[in-house]
XYZ file of C-alpha atoms in Angstrom:
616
model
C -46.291 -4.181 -6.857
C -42.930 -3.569 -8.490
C -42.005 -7.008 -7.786
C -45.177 -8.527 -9.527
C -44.890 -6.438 -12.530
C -40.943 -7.338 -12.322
C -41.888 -10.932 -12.413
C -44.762 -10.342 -15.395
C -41.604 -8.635 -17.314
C -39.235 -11.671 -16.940
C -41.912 -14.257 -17.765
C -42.997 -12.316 -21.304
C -39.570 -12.042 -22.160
C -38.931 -15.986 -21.343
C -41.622 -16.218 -23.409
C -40.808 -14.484 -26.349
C -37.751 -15.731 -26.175
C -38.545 -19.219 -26.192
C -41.010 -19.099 -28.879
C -38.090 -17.070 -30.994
C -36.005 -19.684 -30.301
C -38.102 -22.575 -31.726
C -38.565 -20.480 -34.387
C -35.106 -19.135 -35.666
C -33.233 -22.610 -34.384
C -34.964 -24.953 -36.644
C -34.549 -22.799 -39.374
C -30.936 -22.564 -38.867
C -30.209 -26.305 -38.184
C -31.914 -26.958 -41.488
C -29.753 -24.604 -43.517
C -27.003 -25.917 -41.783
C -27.397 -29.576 -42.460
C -28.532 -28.542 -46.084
C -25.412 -26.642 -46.742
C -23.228 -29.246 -45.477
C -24.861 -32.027 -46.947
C -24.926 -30.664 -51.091
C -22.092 -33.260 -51.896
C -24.704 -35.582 -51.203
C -28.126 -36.195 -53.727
C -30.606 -35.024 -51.229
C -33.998 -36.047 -52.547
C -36.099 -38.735 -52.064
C -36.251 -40.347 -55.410
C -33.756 -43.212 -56.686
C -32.178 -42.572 -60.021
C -31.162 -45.569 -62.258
C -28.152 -47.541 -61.910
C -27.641 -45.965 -58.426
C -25.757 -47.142 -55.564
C -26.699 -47.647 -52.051
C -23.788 -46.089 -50.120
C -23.601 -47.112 -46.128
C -21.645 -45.509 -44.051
C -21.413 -47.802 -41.184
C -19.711 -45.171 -38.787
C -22.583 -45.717 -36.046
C -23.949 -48.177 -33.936
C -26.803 -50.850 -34.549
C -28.802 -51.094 -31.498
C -31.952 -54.276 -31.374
C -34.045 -51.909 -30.291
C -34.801 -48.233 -31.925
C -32.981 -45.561 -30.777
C -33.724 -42.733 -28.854
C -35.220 -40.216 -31.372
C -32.795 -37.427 -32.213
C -34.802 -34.056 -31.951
C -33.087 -32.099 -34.788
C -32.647 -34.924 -37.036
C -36.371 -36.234 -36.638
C -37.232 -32.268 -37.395
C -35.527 -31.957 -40.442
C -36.467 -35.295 -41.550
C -40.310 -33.615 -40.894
C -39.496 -31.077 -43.427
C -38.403 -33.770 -46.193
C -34.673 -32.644 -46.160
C -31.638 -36.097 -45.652
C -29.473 -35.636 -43.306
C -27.014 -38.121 -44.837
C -24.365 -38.345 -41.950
C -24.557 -41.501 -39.997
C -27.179 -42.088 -38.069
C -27.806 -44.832 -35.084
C -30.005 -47.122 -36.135
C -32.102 -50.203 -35.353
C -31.760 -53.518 -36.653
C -34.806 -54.206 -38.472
C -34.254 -51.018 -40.007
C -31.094 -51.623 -41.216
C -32.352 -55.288 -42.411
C -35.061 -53.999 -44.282
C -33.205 -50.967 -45.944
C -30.595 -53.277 -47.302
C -32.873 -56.264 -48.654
C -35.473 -53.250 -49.877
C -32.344 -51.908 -51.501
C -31.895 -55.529 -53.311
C -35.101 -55.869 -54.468
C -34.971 -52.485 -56.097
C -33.855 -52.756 -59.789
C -32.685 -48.873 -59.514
C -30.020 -49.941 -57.184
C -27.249 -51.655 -58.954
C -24.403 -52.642 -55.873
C -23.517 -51.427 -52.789
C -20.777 -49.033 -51.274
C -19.838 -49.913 -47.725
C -17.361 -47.309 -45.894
C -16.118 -45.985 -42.049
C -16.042 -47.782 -38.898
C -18.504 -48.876 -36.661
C -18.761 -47.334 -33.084
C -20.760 -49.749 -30.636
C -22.588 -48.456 -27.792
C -24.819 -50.085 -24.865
C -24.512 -53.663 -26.205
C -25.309 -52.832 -29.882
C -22.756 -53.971 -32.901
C -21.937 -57.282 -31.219
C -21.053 -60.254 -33.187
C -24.636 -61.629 -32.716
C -26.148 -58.030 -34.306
C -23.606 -58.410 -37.131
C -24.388 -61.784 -38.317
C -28.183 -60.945 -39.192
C -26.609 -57.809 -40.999
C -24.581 -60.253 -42.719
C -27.261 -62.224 -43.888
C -29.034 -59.627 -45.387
C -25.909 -58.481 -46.889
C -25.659 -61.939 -48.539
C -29.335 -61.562 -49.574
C -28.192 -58.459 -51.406
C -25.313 -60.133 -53.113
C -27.878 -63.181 -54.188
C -29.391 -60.289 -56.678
C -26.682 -60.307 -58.138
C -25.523 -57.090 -56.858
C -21.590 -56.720 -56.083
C -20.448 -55.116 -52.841
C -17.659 -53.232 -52.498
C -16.033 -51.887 -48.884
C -13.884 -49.378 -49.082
C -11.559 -49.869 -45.477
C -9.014 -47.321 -43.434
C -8.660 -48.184 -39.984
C -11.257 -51.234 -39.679
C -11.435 -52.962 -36.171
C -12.054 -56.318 -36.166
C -15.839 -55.934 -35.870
C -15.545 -53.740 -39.093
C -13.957 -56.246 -40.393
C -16.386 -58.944 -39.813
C -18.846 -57.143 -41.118
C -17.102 -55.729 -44.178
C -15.849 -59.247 -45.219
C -18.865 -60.429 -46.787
C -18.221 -57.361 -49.296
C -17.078 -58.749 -53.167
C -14.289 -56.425 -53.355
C -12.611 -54.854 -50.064
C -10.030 -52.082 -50.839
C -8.049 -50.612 -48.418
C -6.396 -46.792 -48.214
C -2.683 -47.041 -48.626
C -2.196 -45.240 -45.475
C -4.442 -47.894 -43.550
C -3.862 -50.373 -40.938
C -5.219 -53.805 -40.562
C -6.304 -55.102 -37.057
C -6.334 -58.876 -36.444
C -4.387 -58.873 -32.874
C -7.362 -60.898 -31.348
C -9.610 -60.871 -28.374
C -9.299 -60.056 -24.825
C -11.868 -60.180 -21.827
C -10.961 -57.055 -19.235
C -12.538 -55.830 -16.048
C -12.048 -53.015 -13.155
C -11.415 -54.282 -9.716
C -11.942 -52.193 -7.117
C -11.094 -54.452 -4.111
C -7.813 -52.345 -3.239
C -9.268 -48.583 -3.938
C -12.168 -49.640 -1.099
C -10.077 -51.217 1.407
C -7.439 -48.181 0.833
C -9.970 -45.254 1.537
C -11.425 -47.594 4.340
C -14.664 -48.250 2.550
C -15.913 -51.929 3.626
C -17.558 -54.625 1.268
C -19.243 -57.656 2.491
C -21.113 -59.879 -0.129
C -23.008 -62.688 -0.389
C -23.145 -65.238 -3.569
C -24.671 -68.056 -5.443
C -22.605 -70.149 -8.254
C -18.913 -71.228 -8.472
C -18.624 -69.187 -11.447
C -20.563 -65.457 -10.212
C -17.828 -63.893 -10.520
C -19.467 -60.212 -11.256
C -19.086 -59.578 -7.643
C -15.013 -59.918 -7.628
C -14.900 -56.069 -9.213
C -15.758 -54.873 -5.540
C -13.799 -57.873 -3.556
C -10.628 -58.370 -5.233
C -7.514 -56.993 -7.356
C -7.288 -59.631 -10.321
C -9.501 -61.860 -11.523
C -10.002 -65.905 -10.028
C -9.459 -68.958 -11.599
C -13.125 -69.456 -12.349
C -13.713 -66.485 -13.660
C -10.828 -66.761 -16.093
C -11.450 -70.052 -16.707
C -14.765 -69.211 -18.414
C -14.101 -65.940 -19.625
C -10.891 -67.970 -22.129
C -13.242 -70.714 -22.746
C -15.758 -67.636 -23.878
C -13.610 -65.521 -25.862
C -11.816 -68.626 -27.695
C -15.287 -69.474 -28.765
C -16.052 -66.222 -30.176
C -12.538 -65.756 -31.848
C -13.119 -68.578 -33.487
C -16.562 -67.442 -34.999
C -14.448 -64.286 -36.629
C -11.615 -66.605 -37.607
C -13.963 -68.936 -39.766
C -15.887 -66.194 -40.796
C -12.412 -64.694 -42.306
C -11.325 -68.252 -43.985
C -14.818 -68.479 -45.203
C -15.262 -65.167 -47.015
C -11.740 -64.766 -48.077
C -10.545 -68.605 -48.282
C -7.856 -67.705 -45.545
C -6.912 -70.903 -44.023
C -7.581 -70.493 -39.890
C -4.256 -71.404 -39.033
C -2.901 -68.819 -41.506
C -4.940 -66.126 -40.027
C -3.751 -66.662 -36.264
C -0.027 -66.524 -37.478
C -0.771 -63.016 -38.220
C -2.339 -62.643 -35.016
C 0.121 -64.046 -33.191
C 3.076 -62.412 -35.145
C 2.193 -59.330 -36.079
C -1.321 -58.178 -34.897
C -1.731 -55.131 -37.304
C -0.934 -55.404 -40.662
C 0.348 -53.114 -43.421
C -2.184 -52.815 -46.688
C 0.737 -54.510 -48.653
C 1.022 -57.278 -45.913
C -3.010 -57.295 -46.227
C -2.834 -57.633 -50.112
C -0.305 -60.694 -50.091
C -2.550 -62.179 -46.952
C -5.363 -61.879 -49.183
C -7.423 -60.324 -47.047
C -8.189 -57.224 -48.593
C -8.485 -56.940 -53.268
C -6.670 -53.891 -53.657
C -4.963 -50.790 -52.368
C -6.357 -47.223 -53.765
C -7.535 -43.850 -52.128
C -11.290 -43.151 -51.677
C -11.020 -40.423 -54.672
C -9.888 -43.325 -56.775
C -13.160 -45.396 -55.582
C -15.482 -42.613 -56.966
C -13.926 -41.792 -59.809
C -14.498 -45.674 -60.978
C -18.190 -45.147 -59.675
C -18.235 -42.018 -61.579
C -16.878 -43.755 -65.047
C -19.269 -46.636 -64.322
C -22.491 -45.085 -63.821
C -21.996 -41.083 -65.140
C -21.194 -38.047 -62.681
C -23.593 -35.915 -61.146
C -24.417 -32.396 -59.927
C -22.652 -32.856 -56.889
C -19.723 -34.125 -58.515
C -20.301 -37.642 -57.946
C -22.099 -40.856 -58.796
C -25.809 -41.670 -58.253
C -26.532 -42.729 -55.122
C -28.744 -43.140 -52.181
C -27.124 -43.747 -48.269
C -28.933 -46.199 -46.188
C -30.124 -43.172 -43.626
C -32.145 -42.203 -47.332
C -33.177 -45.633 -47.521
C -34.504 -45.974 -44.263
C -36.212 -42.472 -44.404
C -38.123 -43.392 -47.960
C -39.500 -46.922 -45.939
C -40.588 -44.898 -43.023
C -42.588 -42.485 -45.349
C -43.383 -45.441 -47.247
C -45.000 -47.137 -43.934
C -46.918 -43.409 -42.696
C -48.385 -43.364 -46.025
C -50.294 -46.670 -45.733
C -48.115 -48.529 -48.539
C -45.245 -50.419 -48.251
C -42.286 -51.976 -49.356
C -41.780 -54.957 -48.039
C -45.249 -56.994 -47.862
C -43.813 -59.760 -45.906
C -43.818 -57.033 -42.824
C -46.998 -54.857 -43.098
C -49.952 -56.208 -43.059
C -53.868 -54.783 -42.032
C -54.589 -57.866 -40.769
C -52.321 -58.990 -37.773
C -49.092 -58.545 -36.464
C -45.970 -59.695 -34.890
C -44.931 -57.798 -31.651
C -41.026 -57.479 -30.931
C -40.285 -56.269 -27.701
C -36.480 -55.031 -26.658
C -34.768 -55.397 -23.477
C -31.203 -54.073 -24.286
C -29.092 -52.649 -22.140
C -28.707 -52.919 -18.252
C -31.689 -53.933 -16.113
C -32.295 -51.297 -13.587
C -35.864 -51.124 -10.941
C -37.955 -48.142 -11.590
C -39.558 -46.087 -14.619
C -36.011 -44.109 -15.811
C -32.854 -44.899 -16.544
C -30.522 -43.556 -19.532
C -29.108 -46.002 -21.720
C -30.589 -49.139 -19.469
C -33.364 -51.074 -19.444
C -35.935 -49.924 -16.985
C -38.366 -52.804 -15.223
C -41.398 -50.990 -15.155
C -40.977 -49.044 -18.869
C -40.681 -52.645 -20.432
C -43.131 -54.339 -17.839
C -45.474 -51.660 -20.011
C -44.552 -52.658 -23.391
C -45.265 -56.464 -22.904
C -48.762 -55.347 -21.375
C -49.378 -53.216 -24.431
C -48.589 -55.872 -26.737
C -50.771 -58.119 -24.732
C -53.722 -55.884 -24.708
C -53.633 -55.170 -28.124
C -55.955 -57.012 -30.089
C -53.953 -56.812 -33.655
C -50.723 -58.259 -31.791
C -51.587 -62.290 -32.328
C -47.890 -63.497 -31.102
C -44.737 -61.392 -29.373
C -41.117 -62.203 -29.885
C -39.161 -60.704 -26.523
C -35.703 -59.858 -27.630
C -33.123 -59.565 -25.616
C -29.767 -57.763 -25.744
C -28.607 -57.481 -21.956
C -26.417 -58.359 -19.283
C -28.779 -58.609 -16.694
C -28.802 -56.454 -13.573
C -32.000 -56.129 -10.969
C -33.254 -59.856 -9.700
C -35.937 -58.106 -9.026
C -36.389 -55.593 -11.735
C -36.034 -58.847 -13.581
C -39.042 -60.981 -12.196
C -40.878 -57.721 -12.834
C -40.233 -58.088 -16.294
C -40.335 -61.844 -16.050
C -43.869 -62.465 -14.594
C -45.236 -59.744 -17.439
C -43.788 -61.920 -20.021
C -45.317 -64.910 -18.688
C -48.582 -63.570 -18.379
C -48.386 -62.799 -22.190
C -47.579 -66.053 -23.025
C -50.132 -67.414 -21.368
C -52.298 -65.569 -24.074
C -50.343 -65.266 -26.731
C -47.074 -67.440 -28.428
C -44.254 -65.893 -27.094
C -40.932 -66.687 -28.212
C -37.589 -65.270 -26.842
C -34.953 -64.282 -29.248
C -31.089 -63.371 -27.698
C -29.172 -61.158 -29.218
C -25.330 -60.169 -28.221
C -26.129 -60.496 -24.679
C -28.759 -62.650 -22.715
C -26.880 -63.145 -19.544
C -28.060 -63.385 -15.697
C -31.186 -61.336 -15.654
C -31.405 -61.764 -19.627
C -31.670 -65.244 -18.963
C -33.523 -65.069 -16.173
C -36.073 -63.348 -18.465
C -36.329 -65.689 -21.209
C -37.750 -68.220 -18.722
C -40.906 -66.658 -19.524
C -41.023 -68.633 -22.749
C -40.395 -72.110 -23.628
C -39.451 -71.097 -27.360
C -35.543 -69.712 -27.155
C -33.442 -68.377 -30.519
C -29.915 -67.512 -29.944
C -27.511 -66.180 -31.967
C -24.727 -69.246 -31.471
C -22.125 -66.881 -30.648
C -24.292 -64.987 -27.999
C -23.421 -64.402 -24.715
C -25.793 -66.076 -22.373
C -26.457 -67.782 -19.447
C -24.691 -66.813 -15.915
C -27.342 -68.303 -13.743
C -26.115 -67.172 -10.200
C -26.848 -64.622 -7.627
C -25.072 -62.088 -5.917
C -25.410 -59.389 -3.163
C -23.275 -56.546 -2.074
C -23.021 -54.551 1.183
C -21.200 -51.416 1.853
C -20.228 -49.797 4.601
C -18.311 -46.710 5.712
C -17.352 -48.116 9.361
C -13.411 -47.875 8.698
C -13.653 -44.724 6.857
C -15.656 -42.779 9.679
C -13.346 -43.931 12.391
C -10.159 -42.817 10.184
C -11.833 -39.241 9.855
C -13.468 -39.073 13.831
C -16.775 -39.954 12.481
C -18.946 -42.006 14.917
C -22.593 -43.203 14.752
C -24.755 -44.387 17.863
C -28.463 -44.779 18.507
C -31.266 -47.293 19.817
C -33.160 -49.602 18.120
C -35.991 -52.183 19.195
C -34.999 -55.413 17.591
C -31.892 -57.162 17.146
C -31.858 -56.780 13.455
C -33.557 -53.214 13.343
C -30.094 -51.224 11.915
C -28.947 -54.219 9.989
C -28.921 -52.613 7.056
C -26.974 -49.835 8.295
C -23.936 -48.574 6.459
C -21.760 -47.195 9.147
C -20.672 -50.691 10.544
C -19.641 -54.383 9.009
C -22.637 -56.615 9.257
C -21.904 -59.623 11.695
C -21.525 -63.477 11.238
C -25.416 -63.857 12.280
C -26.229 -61.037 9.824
C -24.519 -62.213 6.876
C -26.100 -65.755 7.568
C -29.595 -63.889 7.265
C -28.533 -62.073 4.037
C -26.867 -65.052 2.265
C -30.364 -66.748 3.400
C -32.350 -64.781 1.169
C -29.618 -64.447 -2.138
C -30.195 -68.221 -1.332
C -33.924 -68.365 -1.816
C -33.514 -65.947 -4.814
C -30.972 -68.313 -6.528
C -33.095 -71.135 -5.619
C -35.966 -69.632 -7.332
C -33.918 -68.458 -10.512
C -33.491 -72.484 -10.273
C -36.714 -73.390 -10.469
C -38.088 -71.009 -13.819
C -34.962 -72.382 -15.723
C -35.921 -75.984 -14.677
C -39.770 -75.205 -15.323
C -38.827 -73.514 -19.082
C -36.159 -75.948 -19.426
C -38.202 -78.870 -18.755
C -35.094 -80.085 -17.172
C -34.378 -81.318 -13.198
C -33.859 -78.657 -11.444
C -30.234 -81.189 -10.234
C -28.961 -80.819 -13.607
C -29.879 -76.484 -14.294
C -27.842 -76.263 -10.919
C -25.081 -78.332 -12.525
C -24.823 -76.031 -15.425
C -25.692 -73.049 -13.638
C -23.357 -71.782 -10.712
C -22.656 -68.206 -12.789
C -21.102 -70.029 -15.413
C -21.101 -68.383 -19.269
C -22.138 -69.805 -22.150
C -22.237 -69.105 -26.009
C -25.564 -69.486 -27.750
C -23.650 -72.732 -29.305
C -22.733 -73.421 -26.093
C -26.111 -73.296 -24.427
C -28.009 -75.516 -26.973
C -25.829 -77.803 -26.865
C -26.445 -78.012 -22.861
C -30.367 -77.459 -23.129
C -30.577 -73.756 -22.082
C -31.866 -72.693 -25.526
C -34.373 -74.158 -28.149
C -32.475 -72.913 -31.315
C -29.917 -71.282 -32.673
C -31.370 -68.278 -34.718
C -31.671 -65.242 -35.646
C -34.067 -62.447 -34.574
C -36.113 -62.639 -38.291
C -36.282 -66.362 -37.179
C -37.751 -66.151 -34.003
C -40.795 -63.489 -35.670
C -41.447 -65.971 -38.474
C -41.502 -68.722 -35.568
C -43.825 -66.553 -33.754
C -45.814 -66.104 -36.605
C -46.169 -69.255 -37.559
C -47.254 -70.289 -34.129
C -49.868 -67.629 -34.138
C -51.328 -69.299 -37.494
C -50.567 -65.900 -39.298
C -48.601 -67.625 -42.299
C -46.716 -64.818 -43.893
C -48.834 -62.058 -44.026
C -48.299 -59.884 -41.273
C -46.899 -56.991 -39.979
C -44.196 -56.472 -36.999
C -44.453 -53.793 -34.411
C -41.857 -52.496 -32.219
C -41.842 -51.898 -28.390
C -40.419 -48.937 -28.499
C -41.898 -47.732 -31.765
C -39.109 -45.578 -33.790
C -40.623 -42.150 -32.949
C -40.633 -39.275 -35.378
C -40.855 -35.020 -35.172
C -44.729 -35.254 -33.892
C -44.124 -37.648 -31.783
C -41.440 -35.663 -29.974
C -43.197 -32.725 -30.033
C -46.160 -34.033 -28.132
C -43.904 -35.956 -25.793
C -41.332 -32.689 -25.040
C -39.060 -34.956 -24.686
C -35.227 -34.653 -26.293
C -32.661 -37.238 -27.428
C -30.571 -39.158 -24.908
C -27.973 -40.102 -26.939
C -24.392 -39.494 -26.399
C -23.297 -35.913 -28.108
C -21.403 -36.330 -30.744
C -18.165 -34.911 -29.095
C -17.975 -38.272 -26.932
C -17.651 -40.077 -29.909
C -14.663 -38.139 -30.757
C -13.327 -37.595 -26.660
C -12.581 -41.491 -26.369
C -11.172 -41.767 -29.742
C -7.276 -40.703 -28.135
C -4.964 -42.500 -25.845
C -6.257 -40.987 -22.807
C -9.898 -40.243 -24.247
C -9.955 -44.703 -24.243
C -8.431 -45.200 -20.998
C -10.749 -42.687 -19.263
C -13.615 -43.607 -21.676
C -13.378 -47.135 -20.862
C -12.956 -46.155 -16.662
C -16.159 -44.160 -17.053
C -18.542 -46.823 -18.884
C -17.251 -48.780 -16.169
C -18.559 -46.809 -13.489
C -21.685 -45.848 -15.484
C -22.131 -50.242 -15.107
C -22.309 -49.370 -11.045
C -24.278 -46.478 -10.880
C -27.362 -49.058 -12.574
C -26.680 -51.167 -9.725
C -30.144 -50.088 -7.928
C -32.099 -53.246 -6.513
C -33.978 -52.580 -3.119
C -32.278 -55.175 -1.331
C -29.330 -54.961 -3.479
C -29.677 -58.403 -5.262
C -28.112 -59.201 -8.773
C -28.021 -61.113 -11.636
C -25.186 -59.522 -13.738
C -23.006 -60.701 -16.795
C -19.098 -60.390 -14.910
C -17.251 -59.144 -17.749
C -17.120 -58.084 -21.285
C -15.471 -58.440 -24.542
C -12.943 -55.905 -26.200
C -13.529 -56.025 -30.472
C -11.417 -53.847 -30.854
């Protein structure tokens, strides 16, 4: 009886507890966020002659983040969080041309560093920013970017800006591009842990991590061939916004690799050299101070917050997207593609197998773009997603739009549709196949670890992992990565409309820039993610009256409260763990690992991108 009553005791406490806690916590985050955030204009409303101020110190995923439990909470109770915030982007798109259309909004203020995460702020992600950025500046509103520290991504991004200004204590980055990888051919065979793999295309080279300690020829053949291509984009991006002559620019890259504001100044790369206090004090004399001791402004969280409750309240503010007639469905595939219903920060088969049938069921959605930011993965988590896709289209237009990343299983994916927009300097193709098997046989024997048993076939323990598979066994295994490469084959050459002779020719794993892989027939257009909905649209007969919904919808307080469900994002202290010497090299070991422990297909089968590119 004690013991009962005991237990009664502990589970009213837990209770009260728990209910004190959702009561005193939100209160306290609030006044928390409010009291750091008074040097910020806090209110919904846009005074005249403000001036849209974006932080870009976060990263811009395709599809929307994660919701972010406190932040969606105090965002419930009307109060701006103005820190940076991940976002989406659509989001971003429409805050900045909303922004330009509004005549309260007289420029732009564009400051910190970007800090990419699971495929998002690649150069393909950037380029649509930088079109709306340009559709800003066509309203004849100036932006300025106010620079530090700025990586070459930042930079990219930042050059369309009218006036860039750097902080005399800053540092310019242009020491180009590099591809890197982890091998882990000489940790296995030193701790006696056996890898035998099997392989389709000359140029799969994703497998080498686990085989070897450097890269092959093939793999760096195509992985210079890539990165040339891509340092190119920035270097004509530079010379095009700044009137920097190419050759110029990789001089400095070659000689020097950072550069000092002066030497930035004379390079004309940057307009002028001042501290950020200067910047507001000539916002301040410009457009009148405020009760928070600045200038009137709005940040682009604000902005994106005022569209949201613009969008909940039935109006909107951008008519080209909402519509009560019929809409455009984008669905998002970013990130690793893992088998299963769960996986952090990946892209998980059966979760998006479920968007594409929602999007097909619904009655409003009239055509679906299926966007995809990913490296590939699963073969089979990717026919999953593959065969859901093609059902759709087989109601509905479908179109495929790539974003940084549409590699291996993100290719193998946009089979499902005959319509393909890439950004040109995404990352795509990799057709080839690869298996891997492990086993411990060495390791057991070097620690007196046996295994023995029975078995009734000759194959029964072939996928053991305490012994080396044999010659015959291998045979069997590379038999079926065979068939699966063969079939990977056969949906490029029925998308493709091309001989299935000629996909194997430009297949065999090899990489390919969205340029690239137009140029060679693997994509339809080169586009942005905008262009592929307004394709879709028009496909659909829907003109340009319609509204876009997103697979994931951006979810808000309610929505996590009825879900129970809290954010997945990184904690903020990550953010600040990799920033040191060691934090990078340990930070850069560990998303490497976190790339194996996705690597989850039941007969361990994949379709994987090989490498990827350092911005920084």
């Amino acid at each position: 009886m004690k013991t009962v009553l005991k237990g009664i005791l502990y589970f009213i406490a837990a209770f009260a507890g728990t209910v004190t806690a959702l009561i005193l916590l939100p209160i306290i985050y609030i006044a928390a966020v409010t009291s750091s955030s008074q040097r910020y204009d806090t209110s919904f409303t846009i005074q005249n002659n403000s001036v849209l101020v974006w932080d870009i110190s976060h990263n811009i995923s395709d599809s929307p983040p994660v919701a972010d439990f406190w932040q969606a909470m105090i965002q419930e109770f009307n109060i701006v969080d103005n820190r940076p915030q991940d976002a989406y982007l659509m989001e971003v798109i429409d805050a900045i041309k909303t922004a330009a259309d509004d005549n309260r909004i007289s420029e732009m203020l564009m400051h910190g560093s970007l800090i990419p995460r699971n495929y998002g702020s690649g150069l393909a992600t950037l380029r649509e920013v930088k079109n709306a950025l340009e559709y800003f500046k066509s309203k004849g509103k100036k932006i300025t970017a106010y620079i530090e520290f700025p990586t070459q991504l930042d930079y990219y991004l930042m050059s369309s800006a009218n006036v860039i200004v750097m902080n005399p204590m800053g540092e310019f980055t242009l020491k180009g591009l590099s591809s890197r990888h982890l091998y882990l051919g000489d940790f296995f065979q030193k701790y006696g842990i056996g890898i035998q793999t099997t392989r389709e295309g000359k140029y799969k080279s994703a497998v080498e991590m686990f085989t070897r300690n450097s890269a092959s020829e093939e793999d760096k053949e195509q992985s210079q061939q890539l990165i040339n291509a891509l340092w190119k984009e920035i270097l004509e991006n530079t010379h095009s916004s700044r009137n920097v002559p190419t050759a110029t620019l990789q001089v400095l890259s070659d000689t020097k690799a950072f550069l000092t504001p002066e030497e930035s100044l004379n390079a004309n790369l940057i307009d002028r050299i001042a501290y950020k206090d200067e910047i507001v004090s000539d916002y301040i004399a410009r457009y009148s101070k405020t009760e928070y001791d600045t200038f009137p402004q709005i940040t682009l969280p604000g902005m994106i917050h005022i569209i949201d409750q613009s969008v909940m309240a039935g109006s909107s503010l951008n008519t080209a997207h909402f519509s009560e007639q019929a809409g455009v469905g984008i669905i998002y595939v970013e990130g690793e593609i893992v088998d299963g219903a769960e996986a952090e920060n990946a892209a998980a088969a059966e979760i998006i197998a479920g968007y594409i049938r929602q999007a097909r069921n619904d009655p409003a959605i009239k055509a679906a773009v299926l966007r995809i930011n990913s490296p590939g993965g699963s073969a089979f988590a990717s026919e999953l997603i593959r065969r859901e896709a093609s059902l759709l289209a087989n109601e509905k237009p479908l179109v495929v739009s790539m974003g940084n990343y549409a590699a291996s299983g993100g290719y193998w994916i946009a089979t499902a549709s005959r319509d393909v927009f890439a950004d040109s300097t995404t990352i795509t193709g990799s057709i080839g196949v690869f298996g891997l098997l492990f086993n411990a046989e060495k390791l057991s024997v070097d620690h007196g670890i046996t295994f023995d048993g029975v078995k009734t076939s000759a194959y029964s323990d072939i996928e053991t992992f305490s012994r080396s598979k044999t010659e015959k066994e291998l045979q069997i295994i590379q038999r079926f990565t065979d068939s699966v490469y063969d079939r990977f084959l056969q949906h490029v050459s029925d998308a493709r409309k091309l001989p299935k002779k000629e996909v194997d020719s430009i297949a065999q794993g090899r990489v390919w820039t969205g340029e690239e892989a137009k140029n060679v027939k693997l994509v339809s257009e080169v586009g942005s993610l905008l262009d592929a909905v307004q394709f879709a649209a028009l496909k659909a007969g829907l003109g340009t009256d319609y509204f876009i919904d997103h697979y994931p919808r951006k979810e808000n307080f309610r929505d996590l409260i009825f879900s129970l469900r809290h954010s997945q994002n990184a904690p903020t202290w990550t953010r600040f763990a990799k920033s040191g010497i060691l934090g990078k090299c340990f930070g850069y070991v560990q998303d490497q690992l976190n790339g194996i422990s996705h690597l989850n297909d039941p007969k361990n089968v994949y379709s994987r991108l090989p490498f990827e590119i350092d911005y920084e």
